[in-house]
Short mmCIF file of C-alpha atoms in Angstrom, two decimals:
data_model
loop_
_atom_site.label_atom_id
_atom_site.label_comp_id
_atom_site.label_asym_id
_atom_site.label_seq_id
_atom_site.Cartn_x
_atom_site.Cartn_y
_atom_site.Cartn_z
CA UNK Q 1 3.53 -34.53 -59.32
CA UNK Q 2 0.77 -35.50 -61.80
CA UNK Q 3 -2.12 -33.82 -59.82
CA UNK Q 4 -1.83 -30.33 -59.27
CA UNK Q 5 -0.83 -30.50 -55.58
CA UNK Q 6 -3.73 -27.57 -55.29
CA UNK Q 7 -6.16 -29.95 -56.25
CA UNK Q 8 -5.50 -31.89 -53.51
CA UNK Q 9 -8.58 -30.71 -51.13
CA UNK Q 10 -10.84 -32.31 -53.56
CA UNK Q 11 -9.71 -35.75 -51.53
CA UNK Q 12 -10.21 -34.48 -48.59
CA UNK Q 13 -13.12 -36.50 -48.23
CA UNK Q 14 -11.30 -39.81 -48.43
CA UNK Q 15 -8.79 -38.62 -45.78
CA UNK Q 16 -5.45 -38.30 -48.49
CA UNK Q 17 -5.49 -34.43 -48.16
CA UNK Q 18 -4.03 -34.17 -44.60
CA UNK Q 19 -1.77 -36.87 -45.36
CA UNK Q 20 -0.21 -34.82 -48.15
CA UNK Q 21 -0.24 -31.47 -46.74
CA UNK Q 22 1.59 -33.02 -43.45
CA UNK Q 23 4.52 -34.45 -45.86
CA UNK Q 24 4.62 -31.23 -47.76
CA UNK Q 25 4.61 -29.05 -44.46
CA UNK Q 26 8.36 -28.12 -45.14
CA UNK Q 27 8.12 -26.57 -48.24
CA UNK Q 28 5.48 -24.71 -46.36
CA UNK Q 29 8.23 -22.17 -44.47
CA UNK Q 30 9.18 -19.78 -47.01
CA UNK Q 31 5.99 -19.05 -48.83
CA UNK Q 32 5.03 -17.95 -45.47
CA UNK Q 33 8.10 -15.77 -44.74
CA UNK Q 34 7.73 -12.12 -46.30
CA UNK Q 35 11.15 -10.61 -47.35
CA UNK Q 36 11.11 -7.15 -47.58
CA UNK Q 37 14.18 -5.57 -49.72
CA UNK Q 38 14.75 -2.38 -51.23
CA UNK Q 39 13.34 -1.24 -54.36
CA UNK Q 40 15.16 -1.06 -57.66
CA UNK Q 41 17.71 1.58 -58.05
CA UNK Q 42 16.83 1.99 -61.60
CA UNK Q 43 13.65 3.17 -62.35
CA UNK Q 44 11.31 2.13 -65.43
CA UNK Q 45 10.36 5.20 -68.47
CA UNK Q 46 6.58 5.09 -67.73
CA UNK Q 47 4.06 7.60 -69.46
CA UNK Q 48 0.75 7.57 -69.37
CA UNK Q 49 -2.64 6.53 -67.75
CA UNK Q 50 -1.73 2.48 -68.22
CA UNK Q 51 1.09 -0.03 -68.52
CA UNK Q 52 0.98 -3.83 -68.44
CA UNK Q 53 3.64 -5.99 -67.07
CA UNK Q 54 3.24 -10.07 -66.64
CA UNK Q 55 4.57 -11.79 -63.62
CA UNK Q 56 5.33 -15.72 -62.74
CA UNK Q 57 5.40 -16.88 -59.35
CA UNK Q 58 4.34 -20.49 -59.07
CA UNK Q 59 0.21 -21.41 -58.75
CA UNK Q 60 -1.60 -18.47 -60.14
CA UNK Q 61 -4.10 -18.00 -57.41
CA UNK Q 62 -2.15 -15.98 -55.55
CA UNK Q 63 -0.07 -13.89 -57.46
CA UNK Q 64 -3.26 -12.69 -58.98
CA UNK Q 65 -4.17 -12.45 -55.33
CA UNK Q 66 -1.21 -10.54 -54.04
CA UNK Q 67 -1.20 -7.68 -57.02
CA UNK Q 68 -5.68 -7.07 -56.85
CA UNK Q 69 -4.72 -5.89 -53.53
CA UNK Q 70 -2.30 -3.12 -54.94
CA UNK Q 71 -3.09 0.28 -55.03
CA UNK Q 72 -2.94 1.88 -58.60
CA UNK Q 73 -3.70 -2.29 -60.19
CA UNK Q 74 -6.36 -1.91 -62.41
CA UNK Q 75 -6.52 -5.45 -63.23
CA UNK Q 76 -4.72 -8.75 -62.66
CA UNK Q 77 -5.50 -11.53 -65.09
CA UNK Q 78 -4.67 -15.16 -64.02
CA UNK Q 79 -3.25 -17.18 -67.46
CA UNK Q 80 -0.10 -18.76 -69.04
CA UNK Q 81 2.84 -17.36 -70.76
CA UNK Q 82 5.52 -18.90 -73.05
CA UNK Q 83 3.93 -21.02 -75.59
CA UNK Q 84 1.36 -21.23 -78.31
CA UNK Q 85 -2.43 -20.80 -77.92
CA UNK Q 86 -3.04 -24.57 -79.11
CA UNK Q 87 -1.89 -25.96 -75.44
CA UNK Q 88 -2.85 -22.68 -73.26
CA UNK Q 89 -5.44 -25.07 -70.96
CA UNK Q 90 -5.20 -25.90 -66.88
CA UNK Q 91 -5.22 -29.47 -68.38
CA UNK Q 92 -2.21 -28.76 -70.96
CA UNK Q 93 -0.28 -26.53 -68.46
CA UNK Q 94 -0.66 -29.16 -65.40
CA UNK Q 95 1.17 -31.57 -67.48
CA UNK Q 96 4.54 -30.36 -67.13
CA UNK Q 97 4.77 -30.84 -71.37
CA UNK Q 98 4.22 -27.67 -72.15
CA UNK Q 99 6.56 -24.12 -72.05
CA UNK Q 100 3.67 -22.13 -70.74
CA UNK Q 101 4.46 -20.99 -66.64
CA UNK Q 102 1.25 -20.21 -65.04
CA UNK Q 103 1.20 -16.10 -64.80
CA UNK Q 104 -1.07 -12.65 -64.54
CA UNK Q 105 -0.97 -10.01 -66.40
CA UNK Q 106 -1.14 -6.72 -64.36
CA UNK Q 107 -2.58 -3.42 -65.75
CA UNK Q 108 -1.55 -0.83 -63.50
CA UNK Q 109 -1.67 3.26 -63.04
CA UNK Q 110 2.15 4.11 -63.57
CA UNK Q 111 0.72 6.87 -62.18
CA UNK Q 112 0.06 4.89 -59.08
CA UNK Q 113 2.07 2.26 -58.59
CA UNK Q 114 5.51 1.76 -60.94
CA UNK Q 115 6.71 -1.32 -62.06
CA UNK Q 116 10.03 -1.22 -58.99
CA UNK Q 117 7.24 -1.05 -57.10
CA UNK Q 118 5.15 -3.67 -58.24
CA UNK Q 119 8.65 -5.77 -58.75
CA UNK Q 120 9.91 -5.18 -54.99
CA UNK Q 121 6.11 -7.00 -53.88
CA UNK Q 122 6.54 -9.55 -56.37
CA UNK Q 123 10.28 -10.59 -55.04
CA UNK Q 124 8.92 -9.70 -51.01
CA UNK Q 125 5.88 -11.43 -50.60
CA UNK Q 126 4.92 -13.28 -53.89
CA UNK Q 127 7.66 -15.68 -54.66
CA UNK Q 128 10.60 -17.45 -53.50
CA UNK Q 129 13.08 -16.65 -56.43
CA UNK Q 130 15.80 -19.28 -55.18
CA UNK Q 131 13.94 -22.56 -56.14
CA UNK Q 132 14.24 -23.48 -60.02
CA UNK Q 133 10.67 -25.05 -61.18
CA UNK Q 134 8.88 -25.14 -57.59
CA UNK Q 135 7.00 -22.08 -55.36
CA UNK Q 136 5.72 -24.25 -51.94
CA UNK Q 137 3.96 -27.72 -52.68
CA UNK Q 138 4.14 -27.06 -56.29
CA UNK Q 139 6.72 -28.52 -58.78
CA UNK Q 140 6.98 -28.22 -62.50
CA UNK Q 141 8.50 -26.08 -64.86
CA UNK Q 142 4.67 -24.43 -65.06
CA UNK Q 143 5.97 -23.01 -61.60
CA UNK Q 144 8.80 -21.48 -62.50
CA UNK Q 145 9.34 -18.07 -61.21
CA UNK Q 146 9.82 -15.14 -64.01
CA UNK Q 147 9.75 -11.76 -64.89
CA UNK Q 148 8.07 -11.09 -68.52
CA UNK Q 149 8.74 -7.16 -69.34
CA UNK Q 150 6.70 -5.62 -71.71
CA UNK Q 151 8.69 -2.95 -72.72
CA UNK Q 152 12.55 -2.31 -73.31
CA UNK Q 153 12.47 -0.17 -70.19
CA UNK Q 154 10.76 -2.92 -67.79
CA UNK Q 155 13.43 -5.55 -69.35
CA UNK Q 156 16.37 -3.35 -68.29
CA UNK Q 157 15.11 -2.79 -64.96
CA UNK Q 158 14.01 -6.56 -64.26
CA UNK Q 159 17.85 -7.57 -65.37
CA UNK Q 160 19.15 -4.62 -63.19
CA UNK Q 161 16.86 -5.46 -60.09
CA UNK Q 162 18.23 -9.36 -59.91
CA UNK Q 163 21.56 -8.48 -60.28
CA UNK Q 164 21.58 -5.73 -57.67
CA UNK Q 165 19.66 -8.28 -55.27
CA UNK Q 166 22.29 -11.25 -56.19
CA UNK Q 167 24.96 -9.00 -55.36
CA UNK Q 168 23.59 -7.39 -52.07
CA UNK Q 169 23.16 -11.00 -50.59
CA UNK Q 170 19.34 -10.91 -50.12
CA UNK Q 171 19.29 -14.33 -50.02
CA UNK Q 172 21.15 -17.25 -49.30
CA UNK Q 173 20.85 -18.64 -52.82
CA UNK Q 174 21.18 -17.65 -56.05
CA UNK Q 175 17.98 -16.01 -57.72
CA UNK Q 176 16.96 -18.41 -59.83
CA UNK Q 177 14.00 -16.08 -61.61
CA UNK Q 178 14.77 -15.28 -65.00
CA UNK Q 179 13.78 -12.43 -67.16
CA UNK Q 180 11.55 -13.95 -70.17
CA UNK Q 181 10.91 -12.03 -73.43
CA UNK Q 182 7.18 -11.70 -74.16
CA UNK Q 183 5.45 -13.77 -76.44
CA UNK Q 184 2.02 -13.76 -75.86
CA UNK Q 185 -0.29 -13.89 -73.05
CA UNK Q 186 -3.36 -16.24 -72.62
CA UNK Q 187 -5.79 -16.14 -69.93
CA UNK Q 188 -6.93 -18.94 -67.78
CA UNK Q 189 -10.23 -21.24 -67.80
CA UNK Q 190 -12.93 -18.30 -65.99
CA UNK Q 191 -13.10 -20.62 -62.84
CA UNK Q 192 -9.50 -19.63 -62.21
CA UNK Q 193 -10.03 -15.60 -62.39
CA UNK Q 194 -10.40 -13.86 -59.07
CA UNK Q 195 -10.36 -17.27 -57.39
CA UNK Q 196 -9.12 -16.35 -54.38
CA UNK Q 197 -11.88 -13.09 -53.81
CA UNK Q 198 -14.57 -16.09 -55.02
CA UNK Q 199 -12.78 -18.81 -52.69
CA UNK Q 200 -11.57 -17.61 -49.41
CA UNK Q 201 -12.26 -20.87 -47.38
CA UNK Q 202 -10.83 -23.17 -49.73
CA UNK Q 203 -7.91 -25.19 -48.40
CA UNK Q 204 -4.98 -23.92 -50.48
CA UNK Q 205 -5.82 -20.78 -50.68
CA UNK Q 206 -5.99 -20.81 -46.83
CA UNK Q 207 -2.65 -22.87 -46.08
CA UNK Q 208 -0.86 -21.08 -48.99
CA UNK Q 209 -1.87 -17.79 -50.83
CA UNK Q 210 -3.68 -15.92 -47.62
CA UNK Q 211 -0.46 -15.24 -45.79
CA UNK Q 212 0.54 -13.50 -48.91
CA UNK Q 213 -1.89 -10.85 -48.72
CA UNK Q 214 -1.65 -10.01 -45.27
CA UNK Q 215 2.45 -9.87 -45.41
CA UNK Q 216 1.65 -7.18 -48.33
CA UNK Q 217 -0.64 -5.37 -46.28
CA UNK Q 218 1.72 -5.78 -43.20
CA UNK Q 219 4.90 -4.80 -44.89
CA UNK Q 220 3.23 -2.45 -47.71
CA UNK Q 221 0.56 -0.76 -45.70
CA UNK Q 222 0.56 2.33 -48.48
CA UNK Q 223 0.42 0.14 -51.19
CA UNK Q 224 -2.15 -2.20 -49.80
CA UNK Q 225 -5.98 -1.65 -51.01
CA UNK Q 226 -8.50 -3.66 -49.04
CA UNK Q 227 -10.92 -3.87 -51.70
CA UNK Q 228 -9.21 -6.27 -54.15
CA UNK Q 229 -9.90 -5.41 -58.23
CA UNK Q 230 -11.94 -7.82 -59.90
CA UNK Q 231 -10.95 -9.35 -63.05
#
């Protein structure tokens, strides 16, 4: 769609937002569904106090959202991944004409939290990984889901982790998610950062990114921090 569908509640006042989120009520079901699996039987080479790791999952909002709530997350940046700086803009992005996927960067404790860990919440609660360019009302190649490793280690485990899920069955379908190489990371306009802590009322974070947060704190209680980081 032209509009981002998550810009829809800004018609609510001339009645079309009901009227779209009634049509798109299907898509609805499995953004909504949490799917706990195992975690990775190969585990990441992580040293140190801090380790970065990007994640795609459809509308940024909450998959920033999802990983502030993680224990051991230092930060989660909202931005886009897979093309140049010239066309990293919500405007540019929206389009569909551009390679970027809207993402977050997570710093995080490996100390803390490792990145099977942060991986198992990302394929559980975050994002459907069976539907190519689309995570609930949103469609677009900007939505595709992906894993961006930073490191040789990450990569090898990403690869590992969708194979071992594909062959296990988890889902019906295929995993569609693929494993991108890193380019370079860009973050998003400032109105976009920590907009679900700064919006909790607003109408698509309430229909879609809410239930997110409490699967993770229902089905990762020791994971989940109530306090989300900021920024």
């Amino acid at each position: 769609m032209n509009l981002p569908s998550r810009l829809l509640p800004l018609l609510a006042g001339i009645g079309l937002f009901g009227a779209a989120l009634t049509v798109l009520e299907p898509a609805a079901l499995a953004a909504e569904e949490a799917k706990v699996i195992p975690a990775p039987k190969l585990k990441a080479a992580e040293s140190g106090k801090q380790a970065v790791a990007v994640f795609a999952g459809g509308c940024f909002w909450g998959v920033e959202g999802v990983f502030s709530h993680i224990k051991g997350v230092k930060s989660a940046v909202s931005g886009y991944h897979g093309d140049g700086k010239a066309n990293a803009t919500y405007d540019e992005v929206s389009s569909g004409r551009t390679r970027h996927a809207e993402a977050v960067r997570v710093v995080y404790d490996p100390a803390q939290v490792s990145y099977g860990q942060l991986l198992q919440v990302f394929f559980s609660v975050v994002a459907d990984p069976t539907t190519l360019n689309r995570q609930g009302p949103d469609s677009g190649t900007q939505y595709r889901t992906a894993l961006v490793p930073t490191s040789k280690s990450q990569a090898q485990v990403a690869r590992a982790y969708i194979a071992e899920l594909d062959k296990a069955g988890a889902w019906k379908r295929r995993i569609v998610t693929a494993v991108e190489p890193y380019k370079a990371f860009y973050p998003a306009e400032a109105y976009h950062q920590d907009f679900m802590f700064k919006n909790p009322t607003h109408p698509y974070i309430v229909r879609w990114d809410a239930v997110k947060v409490s699967n993770l704190k229902r089905t990762f209680p020791a994971l989940y921090m109530a306090k989300p980081v900021r920024g």
